[in-house]
PDB file of C-alpha atoms and ligand atoms in Angstrom:
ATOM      1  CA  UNK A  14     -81.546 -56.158  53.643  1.00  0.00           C
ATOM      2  CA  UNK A  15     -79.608 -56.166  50.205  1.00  0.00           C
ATOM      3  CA  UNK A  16     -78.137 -52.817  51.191  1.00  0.00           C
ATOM      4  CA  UNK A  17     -76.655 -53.458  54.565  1.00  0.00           C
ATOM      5  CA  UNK A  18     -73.230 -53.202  55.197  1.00  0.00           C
ATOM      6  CA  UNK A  19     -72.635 -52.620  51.494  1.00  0.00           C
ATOM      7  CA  UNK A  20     -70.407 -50.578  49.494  1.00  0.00           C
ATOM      8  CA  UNK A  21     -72.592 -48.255  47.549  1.00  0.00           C
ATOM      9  CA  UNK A  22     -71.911 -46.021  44.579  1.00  0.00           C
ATOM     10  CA  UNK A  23     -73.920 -43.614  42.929  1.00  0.00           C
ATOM     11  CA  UNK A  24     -73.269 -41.690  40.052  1.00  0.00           C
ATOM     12  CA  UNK A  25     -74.560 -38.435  39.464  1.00  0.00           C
ATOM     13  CA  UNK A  26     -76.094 -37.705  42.660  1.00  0.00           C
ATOM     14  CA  UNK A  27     -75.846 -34.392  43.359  1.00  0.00           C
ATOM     15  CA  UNK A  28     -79.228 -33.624  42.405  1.00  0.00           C
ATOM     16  CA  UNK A  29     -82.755 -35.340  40.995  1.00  0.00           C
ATOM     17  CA  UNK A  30     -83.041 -39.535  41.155  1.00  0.00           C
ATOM     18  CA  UNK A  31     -79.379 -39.923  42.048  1.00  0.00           C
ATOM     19  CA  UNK A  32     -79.712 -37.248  45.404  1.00  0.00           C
ATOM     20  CA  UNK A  33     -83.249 -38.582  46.605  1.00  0.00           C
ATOM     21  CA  UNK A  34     -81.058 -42.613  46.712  1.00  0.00           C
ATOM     22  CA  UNK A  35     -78.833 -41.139  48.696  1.00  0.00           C
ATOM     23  CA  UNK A  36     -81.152 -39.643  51.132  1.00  0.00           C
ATOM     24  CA  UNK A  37     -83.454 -42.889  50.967  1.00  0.00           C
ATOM     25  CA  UNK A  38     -80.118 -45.408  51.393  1.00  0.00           C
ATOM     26  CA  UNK A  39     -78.520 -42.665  54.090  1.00  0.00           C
ATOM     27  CA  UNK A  40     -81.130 -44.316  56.751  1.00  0.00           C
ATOM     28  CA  UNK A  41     -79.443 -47.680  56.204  1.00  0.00           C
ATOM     29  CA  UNK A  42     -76.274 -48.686  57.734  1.00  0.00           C
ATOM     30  CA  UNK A  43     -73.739 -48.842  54.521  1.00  0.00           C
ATOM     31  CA  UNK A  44     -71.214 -46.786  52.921  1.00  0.00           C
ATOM     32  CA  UNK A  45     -72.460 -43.821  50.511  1.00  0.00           C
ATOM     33  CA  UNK A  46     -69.731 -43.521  47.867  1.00  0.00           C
ATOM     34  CA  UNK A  47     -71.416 -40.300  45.775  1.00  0.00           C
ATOM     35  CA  UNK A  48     -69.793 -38.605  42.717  1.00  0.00           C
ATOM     36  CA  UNK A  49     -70.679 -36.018  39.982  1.00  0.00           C
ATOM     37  CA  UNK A  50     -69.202 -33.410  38.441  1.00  0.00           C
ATOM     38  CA  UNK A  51     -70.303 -30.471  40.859  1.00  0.00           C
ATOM     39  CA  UNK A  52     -68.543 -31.555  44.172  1.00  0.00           C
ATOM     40  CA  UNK A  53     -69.836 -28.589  46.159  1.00  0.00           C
ATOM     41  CA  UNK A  54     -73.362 -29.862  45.778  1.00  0.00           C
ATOM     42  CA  UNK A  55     -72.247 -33.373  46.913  1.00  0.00           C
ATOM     43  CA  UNK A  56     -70.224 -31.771  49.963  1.00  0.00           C
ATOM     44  CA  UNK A  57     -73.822 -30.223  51.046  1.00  0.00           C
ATOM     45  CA  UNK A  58     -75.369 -33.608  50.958  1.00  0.00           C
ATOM     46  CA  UNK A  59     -72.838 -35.020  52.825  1.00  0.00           C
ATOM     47  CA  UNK A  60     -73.286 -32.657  55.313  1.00  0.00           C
ATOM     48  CA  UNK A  61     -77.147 -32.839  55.402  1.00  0.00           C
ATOM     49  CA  UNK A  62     -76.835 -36.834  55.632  1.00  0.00           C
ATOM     50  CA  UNK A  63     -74.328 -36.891  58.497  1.00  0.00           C
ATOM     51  CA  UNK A  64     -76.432 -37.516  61.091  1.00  0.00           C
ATOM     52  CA  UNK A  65     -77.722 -40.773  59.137  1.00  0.00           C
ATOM     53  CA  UNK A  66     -76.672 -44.312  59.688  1.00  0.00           C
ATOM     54  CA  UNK A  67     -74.604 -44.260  56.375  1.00  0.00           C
ATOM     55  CA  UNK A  68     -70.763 -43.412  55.992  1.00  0.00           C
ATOM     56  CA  UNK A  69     -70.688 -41.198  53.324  1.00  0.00           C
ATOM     57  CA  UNK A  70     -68.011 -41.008  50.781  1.00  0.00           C
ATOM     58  CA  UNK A  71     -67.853 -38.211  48.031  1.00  0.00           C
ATOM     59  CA  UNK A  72     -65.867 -37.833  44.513  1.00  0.00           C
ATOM     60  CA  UNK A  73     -66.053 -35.269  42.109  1.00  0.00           C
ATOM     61  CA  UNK A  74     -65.936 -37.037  38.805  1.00  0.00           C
ATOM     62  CA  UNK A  75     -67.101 -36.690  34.967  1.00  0.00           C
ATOM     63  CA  UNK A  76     -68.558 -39.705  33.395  1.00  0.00           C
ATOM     64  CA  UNK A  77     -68.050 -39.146  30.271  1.00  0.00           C
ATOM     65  CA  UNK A  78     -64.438 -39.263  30.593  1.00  0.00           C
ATOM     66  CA  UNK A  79     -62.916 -42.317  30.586  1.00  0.00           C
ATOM     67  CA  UNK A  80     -59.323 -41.072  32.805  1.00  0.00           C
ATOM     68  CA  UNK A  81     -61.670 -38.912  35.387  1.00  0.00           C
ATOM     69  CA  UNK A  82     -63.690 -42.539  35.649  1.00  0.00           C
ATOM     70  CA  UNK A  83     -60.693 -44.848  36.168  1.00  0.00           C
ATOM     71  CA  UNK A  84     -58.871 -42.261  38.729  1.00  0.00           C
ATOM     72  CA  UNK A  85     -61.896 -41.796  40.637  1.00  0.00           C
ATOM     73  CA  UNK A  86     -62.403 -45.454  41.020  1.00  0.00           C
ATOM     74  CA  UNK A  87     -59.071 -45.776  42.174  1.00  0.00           C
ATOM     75  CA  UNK A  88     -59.531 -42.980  44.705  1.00  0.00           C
ATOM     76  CA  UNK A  89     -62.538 -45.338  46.425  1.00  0.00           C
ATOM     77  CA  UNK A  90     -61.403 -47.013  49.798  1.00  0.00           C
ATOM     78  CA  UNK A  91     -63.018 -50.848  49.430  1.00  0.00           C
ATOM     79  CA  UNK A  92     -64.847 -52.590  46.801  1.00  0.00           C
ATOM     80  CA  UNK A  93     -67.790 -51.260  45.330  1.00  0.00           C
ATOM     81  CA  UNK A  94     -71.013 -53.634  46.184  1.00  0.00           C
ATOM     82  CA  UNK A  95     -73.726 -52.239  44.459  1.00  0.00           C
ATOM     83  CA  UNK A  96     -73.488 -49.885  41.912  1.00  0.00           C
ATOM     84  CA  UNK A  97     -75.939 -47.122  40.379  1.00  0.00           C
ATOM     85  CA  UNK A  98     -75.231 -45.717  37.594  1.00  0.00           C
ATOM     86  CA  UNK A  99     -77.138 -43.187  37.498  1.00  0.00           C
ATOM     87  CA  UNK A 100     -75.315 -39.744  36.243  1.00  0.00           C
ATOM     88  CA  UNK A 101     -77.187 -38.838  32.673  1.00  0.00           C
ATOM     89  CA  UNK A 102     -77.873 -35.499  30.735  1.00  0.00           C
ATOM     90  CA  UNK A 103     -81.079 -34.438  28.543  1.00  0.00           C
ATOM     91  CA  UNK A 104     -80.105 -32.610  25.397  1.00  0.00           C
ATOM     92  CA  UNK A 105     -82.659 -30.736  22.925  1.00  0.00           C
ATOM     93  CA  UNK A 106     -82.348 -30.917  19.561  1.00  0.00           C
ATOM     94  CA  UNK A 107     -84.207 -29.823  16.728  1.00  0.00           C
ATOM     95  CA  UNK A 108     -82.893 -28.287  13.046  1.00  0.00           C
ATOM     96  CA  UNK A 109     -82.183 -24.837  14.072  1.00  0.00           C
ATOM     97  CA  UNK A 110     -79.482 -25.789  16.880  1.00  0.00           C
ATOM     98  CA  UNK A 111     -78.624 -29.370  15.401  1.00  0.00           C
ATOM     99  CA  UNK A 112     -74.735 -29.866  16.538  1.00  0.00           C
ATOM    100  CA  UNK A 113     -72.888 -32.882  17.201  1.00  0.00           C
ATOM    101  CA  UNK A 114     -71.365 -31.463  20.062  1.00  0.00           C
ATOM    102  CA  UNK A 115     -74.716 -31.905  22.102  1.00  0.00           C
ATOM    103  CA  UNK A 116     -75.115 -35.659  20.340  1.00  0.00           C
ATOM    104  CA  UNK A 117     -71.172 -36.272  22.313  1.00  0.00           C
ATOM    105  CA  UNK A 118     -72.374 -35.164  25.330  1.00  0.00           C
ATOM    106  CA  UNK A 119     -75.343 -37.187  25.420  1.00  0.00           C
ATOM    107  CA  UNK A 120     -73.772 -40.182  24.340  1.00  0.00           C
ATOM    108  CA  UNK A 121     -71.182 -39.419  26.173  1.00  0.00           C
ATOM    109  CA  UNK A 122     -72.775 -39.292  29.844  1.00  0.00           C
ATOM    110  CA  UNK A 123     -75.934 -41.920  29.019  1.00  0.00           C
ATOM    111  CA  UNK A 124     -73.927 -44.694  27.031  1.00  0.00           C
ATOM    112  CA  UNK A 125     -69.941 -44.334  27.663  1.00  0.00           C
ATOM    113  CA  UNK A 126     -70.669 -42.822  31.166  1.00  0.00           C
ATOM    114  CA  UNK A 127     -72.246 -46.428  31.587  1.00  0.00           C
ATOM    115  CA  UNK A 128     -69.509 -48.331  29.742  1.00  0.00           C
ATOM    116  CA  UNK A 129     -66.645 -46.803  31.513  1.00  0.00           C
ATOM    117  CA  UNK A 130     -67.620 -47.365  34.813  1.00  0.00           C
ATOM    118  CA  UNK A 131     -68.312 -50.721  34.376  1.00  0.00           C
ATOM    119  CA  UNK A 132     -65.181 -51.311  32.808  1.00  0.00           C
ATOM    120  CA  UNK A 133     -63.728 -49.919  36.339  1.00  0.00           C
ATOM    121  CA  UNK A 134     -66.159 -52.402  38.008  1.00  0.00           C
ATOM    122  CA  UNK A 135     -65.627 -55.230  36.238  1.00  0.00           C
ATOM    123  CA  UNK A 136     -62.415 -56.971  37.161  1.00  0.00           C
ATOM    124  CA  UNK A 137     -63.412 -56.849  41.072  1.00  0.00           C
ATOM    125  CA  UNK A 138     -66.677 -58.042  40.753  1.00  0.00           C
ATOM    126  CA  UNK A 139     -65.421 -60.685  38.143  1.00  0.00           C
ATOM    127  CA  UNK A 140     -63.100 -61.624  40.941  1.00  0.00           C
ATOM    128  CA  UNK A 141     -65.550 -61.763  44.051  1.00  0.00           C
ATOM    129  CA  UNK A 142     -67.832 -63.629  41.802  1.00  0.00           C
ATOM    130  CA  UNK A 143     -70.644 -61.159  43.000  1.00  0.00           C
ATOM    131  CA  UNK A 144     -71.895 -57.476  42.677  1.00  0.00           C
ATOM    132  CA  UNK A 145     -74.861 -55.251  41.511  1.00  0.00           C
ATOM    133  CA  UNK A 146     -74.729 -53.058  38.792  1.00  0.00           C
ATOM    134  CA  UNK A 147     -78.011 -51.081  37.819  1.00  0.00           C
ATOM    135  CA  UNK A 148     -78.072 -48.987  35.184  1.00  0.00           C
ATOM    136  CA  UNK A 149     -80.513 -45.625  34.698  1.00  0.00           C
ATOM    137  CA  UNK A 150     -81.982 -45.648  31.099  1.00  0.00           C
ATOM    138  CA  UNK A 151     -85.225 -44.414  30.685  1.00  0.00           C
ATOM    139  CA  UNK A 152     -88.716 -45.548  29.154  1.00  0.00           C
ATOM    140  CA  UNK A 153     -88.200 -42.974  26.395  1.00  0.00           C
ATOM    141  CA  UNK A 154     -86.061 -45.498  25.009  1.00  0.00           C
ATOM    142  CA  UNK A 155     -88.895 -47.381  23.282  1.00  0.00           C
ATOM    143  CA  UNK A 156     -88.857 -44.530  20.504  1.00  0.00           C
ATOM    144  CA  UNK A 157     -87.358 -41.561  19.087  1.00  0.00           C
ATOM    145  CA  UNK A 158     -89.504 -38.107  20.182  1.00  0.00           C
ATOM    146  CA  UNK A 159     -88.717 -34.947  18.575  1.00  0.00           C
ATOM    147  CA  UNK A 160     -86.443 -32.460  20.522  1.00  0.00           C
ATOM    148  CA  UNK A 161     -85.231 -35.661  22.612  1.00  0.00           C
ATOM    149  CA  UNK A 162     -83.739 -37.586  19.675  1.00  0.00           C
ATOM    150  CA  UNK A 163     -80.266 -38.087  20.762  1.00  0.00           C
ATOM    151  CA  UNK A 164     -81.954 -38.627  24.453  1.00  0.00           C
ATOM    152  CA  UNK A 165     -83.543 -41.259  23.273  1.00  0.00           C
ATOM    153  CA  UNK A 166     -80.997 -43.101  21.010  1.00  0.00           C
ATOM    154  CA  UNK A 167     -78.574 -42.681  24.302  1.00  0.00           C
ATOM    155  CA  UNK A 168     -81.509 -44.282  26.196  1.00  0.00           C
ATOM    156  CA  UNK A 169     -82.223 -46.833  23.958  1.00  0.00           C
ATOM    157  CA  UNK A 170     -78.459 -47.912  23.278  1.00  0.00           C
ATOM    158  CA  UNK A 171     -78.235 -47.920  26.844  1.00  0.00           C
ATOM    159  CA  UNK A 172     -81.340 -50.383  27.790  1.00  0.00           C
ATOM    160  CA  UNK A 173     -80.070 -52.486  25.048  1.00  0.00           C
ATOM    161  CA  UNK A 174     -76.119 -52.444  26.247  1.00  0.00           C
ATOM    162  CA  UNK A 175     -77.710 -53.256  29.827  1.00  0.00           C
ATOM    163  CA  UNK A 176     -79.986 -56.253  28.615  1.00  0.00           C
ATOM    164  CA  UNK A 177     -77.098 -57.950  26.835  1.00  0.00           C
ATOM    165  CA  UNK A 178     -74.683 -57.628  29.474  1.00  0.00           C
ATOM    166  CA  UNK A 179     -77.044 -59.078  32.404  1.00  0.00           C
ATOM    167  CA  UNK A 180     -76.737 -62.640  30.322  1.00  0.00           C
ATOM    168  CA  UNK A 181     -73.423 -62.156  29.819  1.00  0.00           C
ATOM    169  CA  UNK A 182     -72.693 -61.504  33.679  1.00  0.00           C
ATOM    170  CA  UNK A 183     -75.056 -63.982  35.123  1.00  0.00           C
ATOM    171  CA  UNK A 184     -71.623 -66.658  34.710  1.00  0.00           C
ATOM    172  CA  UNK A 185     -69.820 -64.594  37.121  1.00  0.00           C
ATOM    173  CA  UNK A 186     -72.736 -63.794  39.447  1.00  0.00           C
ATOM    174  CA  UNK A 187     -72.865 -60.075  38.600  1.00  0.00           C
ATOM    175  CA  UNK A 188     -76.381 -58.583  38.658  1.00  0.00           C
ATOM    176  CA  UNK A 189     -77.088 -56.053  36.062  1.00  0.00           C
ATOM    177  CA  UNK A 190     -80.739 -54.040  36.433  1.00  0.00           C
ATOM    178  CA  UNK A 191     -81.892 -51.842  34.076  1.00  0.00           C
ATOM    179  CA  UNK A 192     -83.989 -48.869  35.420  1.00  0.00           C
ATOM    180  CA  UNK A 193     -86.334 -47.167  33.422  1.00  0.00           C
ATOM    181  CA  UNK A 194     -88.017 -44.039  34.622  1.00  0.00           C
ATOM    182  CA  UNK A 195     -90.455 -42.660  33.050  1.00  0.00           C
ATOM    183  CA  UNK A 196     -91.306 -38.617  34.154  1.00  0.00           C
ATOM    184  CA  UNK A 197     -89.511 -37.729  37.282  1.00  0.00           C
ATOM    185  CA  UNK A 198     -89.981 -33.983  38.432  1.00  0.00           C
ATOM    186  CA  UNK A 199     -86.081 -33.170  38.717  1.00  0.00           C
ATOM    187  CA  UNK A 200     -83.570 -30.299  37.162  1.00  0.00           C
ATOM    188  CA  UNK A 201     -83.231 -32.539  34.327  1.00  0.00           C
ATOM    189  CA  UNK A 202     -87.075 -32.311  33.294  1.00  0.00           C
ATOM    190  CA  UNK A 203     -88.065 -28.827  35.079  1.00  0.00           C
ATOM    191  CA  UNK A 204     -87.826 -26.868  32.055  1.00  0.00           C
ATOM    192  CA  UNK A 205     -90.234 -29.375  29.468  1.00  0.00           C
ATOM    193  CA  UNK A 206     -93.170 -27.243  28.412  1.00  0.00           C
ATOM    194  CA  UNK A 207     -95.107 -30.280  27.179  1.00  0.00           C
ATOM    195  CA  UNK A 208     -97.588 -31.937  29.512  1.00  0.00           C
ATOM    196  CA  UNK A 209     -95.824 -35.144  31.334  1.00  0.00           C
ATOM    197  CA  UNK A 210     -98.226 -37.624  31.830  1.00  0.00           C
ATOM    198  CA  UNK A 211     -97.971 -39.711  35.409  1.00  0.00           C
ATOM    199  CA  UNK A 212     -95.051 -37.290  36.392  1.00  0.00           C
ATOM    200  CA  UNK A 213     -93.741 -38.454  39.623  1.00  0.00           C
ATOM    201  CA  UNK A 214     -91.360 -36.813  42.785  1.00  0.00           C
ATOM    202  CA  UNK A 215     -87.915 -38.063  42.884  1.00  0.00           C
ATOM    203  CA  UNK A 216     -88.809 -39.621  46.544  1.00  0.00           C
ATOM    204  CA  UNK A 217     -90.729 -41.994  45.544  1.00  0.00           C
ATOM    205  CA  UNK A 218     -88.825 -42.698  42.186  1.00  0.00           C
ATOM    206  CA  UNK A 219     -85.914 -43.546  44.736  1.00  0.00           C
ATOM    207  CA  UNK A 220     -88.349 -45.258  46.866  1.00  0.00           C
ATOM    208  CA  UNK A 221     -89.536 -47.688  43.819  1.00  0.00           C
ATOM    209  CA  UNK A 222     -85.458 -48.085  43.001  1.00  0.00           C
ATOM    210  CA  UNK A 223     -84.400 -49.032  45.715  1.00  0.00           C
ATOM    211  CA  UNK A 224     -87.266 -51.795  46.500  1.00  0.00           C
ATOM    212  CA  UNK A 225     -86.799 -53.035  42.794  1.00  0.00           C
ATOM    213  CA  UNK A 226     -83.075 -53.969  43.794  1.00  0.00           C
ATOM    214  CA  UNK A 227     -83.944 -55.462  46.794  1.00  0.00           C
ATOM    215  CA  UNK A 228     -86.197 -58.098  45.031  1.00  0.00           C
ATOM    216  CA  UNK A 229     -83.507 -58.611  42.384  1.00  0.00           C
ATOM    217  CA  UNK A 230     -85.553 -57.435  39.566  1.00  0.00           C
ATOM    218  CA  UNK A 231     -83.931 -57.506  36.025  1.00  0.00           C
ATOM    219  CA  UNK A 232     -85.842 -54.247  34.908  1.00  0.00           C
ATOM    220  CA  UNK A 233     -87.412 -51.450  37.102  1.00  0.00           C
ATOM    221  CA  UNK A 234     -89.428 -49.720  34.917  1.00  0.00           C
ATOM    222  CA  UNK A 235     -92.263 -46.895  36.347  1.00  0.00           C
ATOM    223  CA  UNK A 236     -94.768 -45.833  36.900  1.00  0.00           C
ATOM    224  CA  UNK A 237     -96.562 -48.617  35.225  1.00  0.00           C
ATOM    225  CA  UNK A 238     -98.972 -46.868  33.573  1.00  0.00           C
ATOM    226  CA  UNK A 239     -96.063 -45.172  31.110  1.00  0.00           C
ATOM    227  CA  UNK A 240     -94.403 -48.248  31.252  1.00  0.00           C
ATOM    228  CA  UNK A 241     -97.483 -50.154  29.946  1.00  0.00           C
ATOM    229  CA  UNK A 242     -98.330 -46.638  27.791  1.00  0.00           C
ATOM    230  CA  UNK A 243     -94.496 -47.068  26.421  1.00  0.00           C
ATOM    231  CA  UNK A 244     -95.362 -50.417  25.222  1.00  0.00           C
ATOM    232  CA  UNK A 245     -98.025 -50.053  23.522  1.00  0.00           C
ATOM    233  CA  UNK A 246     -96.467 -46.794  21.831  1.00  0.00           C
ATOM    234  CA  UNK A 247     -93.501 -48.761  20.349  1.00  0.00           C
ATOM    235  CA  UNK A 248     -96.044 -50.886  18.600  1.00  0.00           C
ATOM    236  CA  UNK A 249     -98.341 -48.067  16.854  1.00  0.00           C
ATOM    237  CA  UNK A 250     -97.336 -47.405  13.555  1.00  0.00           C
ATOM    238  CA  UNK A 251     -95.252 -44.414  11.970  1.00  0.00           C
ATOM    239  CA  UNK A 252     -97.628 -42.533  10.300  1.00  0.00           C
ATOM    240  CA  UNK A 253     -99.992 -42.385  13.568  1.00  0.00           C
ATOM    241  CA  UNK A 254     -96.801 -41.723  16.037  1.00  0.00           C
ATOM    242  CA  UNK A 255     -95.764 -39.014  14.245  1.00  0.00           C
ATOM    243  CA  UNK A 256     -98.792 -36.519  13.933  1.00  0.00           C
ATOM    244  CA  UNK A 257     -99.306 -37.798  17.840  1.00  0.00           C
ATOM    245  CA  UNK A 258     -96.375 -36.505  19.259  1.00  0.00           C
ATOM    246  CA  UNK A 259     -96.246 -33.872  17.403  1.00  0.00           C
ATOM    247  CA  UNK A 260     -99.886 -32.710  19.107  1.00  0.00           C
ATOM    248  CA  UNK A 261     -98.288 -33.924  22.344  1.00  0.00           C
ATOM    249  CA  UNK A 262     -95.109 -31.682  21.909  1.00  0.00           C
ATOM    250  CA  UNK A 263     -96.951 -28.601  20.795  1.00  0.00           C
ATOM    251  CA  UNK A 264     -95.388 -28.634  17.549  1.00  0.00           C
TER     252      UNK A 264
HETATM  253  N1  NAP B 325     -86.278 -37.046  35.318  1.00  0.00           N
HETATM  254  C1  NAP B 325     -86.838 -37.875  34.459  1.00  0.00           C
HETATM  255  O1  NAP B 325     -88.008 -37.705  34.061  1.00  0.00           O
HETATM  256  C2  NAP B 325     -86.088 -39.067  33.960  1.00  0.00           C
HETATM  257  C3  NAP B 325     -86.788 -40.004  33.204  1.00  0.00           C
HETATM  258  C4  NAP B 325     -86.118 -41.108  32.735  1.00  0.00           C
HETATM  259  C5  NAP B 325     -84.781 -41.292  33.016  1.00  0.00           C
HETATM  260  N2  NAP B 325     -84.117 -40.355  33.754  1.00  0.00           N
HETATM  261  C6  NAP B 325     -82.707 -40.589  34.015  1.00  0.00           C
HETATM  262  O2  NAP B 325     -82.460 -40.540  35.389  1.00  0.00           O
HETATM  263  C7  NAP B 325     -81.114 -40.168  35.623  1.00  0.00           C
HETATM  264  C8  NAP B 325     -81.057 -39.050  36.642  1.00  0.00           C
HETATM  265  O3  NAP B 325     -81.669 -37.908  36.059  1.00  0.00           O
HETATM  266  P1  NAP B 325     -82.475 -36.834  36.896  1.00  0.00           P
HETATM  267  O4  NAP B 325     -83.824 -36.774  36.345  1.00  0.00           O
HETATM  268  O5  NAP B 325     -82.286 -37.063  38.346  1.00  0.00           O
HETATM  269  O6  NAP B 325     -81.759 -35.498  36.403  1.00  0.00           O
HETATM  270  P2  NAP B 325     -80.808 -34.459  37.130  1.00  0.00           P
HETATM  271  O7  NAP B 325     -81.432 -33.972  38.372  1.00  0.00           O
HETATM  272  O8  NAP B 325     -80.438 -33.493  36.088  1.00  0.00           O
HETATM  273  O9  NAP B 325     -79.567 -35.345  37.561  1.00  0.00           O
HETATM  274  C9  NAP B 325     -78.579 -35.747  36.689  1.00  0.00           C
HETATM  275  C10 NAP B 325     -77.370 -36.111  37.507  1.00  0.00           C
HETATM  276  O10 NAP B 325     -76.355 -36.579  36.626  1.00  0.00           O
HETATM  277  C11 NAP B 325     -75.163 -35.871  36.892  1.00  0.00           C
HETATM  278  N3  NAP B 325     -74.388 -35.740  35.671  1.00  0.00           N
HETATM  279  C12 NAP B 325     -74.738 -35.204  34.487  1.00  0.00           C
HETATM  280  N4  NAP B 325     -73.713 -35.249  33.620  1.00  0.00           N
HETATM  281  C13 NAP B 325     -72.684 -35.862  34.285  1.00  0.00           C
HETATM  282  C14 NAP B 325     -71.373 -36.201  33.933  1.00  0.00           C
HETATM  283  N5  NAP B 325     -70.867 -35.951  32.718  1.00  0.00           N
HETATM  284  N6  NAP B 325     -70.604 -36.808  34.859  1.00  0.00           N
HETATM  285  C15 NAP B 325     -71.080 -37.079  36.094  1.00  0.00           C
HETATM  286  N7  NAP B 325     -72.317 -36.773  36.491  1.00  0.00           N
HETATM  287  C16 NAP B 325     -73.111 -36.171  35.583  1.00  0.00           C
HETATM  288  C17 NAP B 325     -75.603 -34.522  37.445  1.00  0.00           C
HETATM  289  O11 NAP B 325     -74.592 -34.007  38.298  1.00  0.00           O
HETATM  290  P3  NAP B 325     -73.517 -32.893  37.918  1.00  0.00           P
HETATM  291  O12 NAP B 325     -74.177 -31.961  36.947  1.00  0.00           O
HETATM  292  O13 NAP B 325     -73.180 -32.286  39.232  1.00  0.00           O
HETATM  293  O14 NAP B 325     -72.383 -33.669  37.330  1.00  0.00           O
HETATM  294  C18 NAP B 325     -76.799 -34.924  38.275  1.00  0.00           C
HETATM  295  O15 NAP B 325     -76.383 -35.352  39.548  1.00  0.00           O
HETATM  296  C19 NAP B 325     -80.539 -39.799  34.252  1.00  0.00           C
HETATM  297  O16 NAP B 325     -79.809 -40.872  33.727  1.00  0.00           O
HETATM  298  C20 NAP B 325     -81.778 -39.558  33.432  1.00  0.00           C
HETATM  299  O17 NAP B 325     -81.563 -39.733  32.048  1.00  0.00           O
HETATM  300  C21 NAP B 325     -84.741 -39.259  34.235  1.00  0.00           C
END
């Protein structure tokens, strides 16, 4: 099993997608190495998980800051195997609360949350000629939907970052996965008043993660129906998206 006796990080895992892979990969013998900002959540996973197989390692850190990423990295004991990068933030935005500072934390957790950490990645993975990095984007990067603009332009910057550096990589034997949700009942989407279409629990999102590494896929995107739904989307033109997501968004 790709996850045996490996060195596994997740970011943002105290709640949602990032929590239920640590409860999933807990059953497996490997080391846990969990981080997000709110450490006392991650302390009460730890503790819930200690009867598991996995040796669980925790580490408060902020993503989107580029000093929290490199000290934390330097805090872990051993090399980092596999890593999911996971942590990411939602942000609504529409003209009455436009403000940049919700564009820099978007951007900053979904794209330099991403690029950070694999800077801190990099040179010992380079080194071992091997490692796993996968990558959380979404399937709402295939367009920009109003209130989730800057979500999506993180999203979409993000699956294209992640597709250009899994060529790049492949010379030094570095996996890079892209995973692309689409809705996931979690904090992050429990407040959307629109209808979300194929919404699925984080346990089985975790569940389809976690067997999409395993057969070395180079993008996990689900369920398929949005996936296939997103596709076609991204093809239909602008004056038909617009007056249809405006229906779907109750606006
Ligand atoms: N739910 C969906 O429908 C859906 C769909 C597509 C993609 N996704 C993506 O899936 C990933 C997980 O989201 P989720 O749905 O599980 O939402 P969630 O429950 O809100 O989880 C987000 C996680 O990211 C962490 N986080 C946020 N900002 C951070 C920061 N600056 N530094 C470190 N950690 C940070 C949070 O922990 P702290 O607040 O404790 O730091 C939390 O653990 C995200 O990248 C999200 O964009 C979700």
């Amino acid at each position: 099993m790709k996850f045996t006796n490996k060195n596994i990080l997740i970011t943002g895992a105290s709640t949602g997608i990032g929590k239920a892979l640590a409860e999933k990969l807990s059953h497996i013998k490997c080391k846990l190495i969990l981080t997000a900002r709110r450490i006392e959540l991650l302390k009460e996973i730890k503790a819930n998980l200690s009867g598991n197989k996995a040796a669980i390692e925790i580490h408060q850190n902020d993503v989107s800051n580029k000093e929290a990423v490199k000290q934390t990295k330097s805090k872990i004991l051993g090399n980092i195997d596999i890593a999911i990068l996971n942590a990411g933030v939602g942000g609504n935005v529409n003209p009455d609360n436009y403000d940049s500072a919700i564009g820099e934390k978007v951007y900053g957790t979904n794209v330099m949350g991403l690029i950070y950490w694999i800077e801190e990645l990099l040179p010992q993975m380079k080194k071992e000629r091997k490692g796993i990095i996968a990558g959380v984007s979404s399937l709402a990067d295939n367009r920009g939907y109003p209130g989730s603009s800057f979500y999506c332009g993180s999203k979409a910057a993000a699956s294209i970052m992640l597709e250009g550096l899994r060529i790049e990589f492949i010379k030094y034997g570095i996996k890079v996965i892209t995973i692309k949700p689409g809705f996931v009942a979690t904090p992050m989407t429990a407040n959307h008043k629109f209808h979300m279409p194929f919404l699925m629990n984080s346990d089985k999102a975790a569940k389809i993660i976690i067997k999409g590494i395993e057969k070395d896929k180079k993008v996990i995107e689900f369920p398929w129906q949005t996936a296939v739904g997103a596709k076609f989307v991204s093809l239909i033109p602008n004056f038909i998206f617009d007056k249809m997501v405006k229906k779907q968004m109750g606006q």
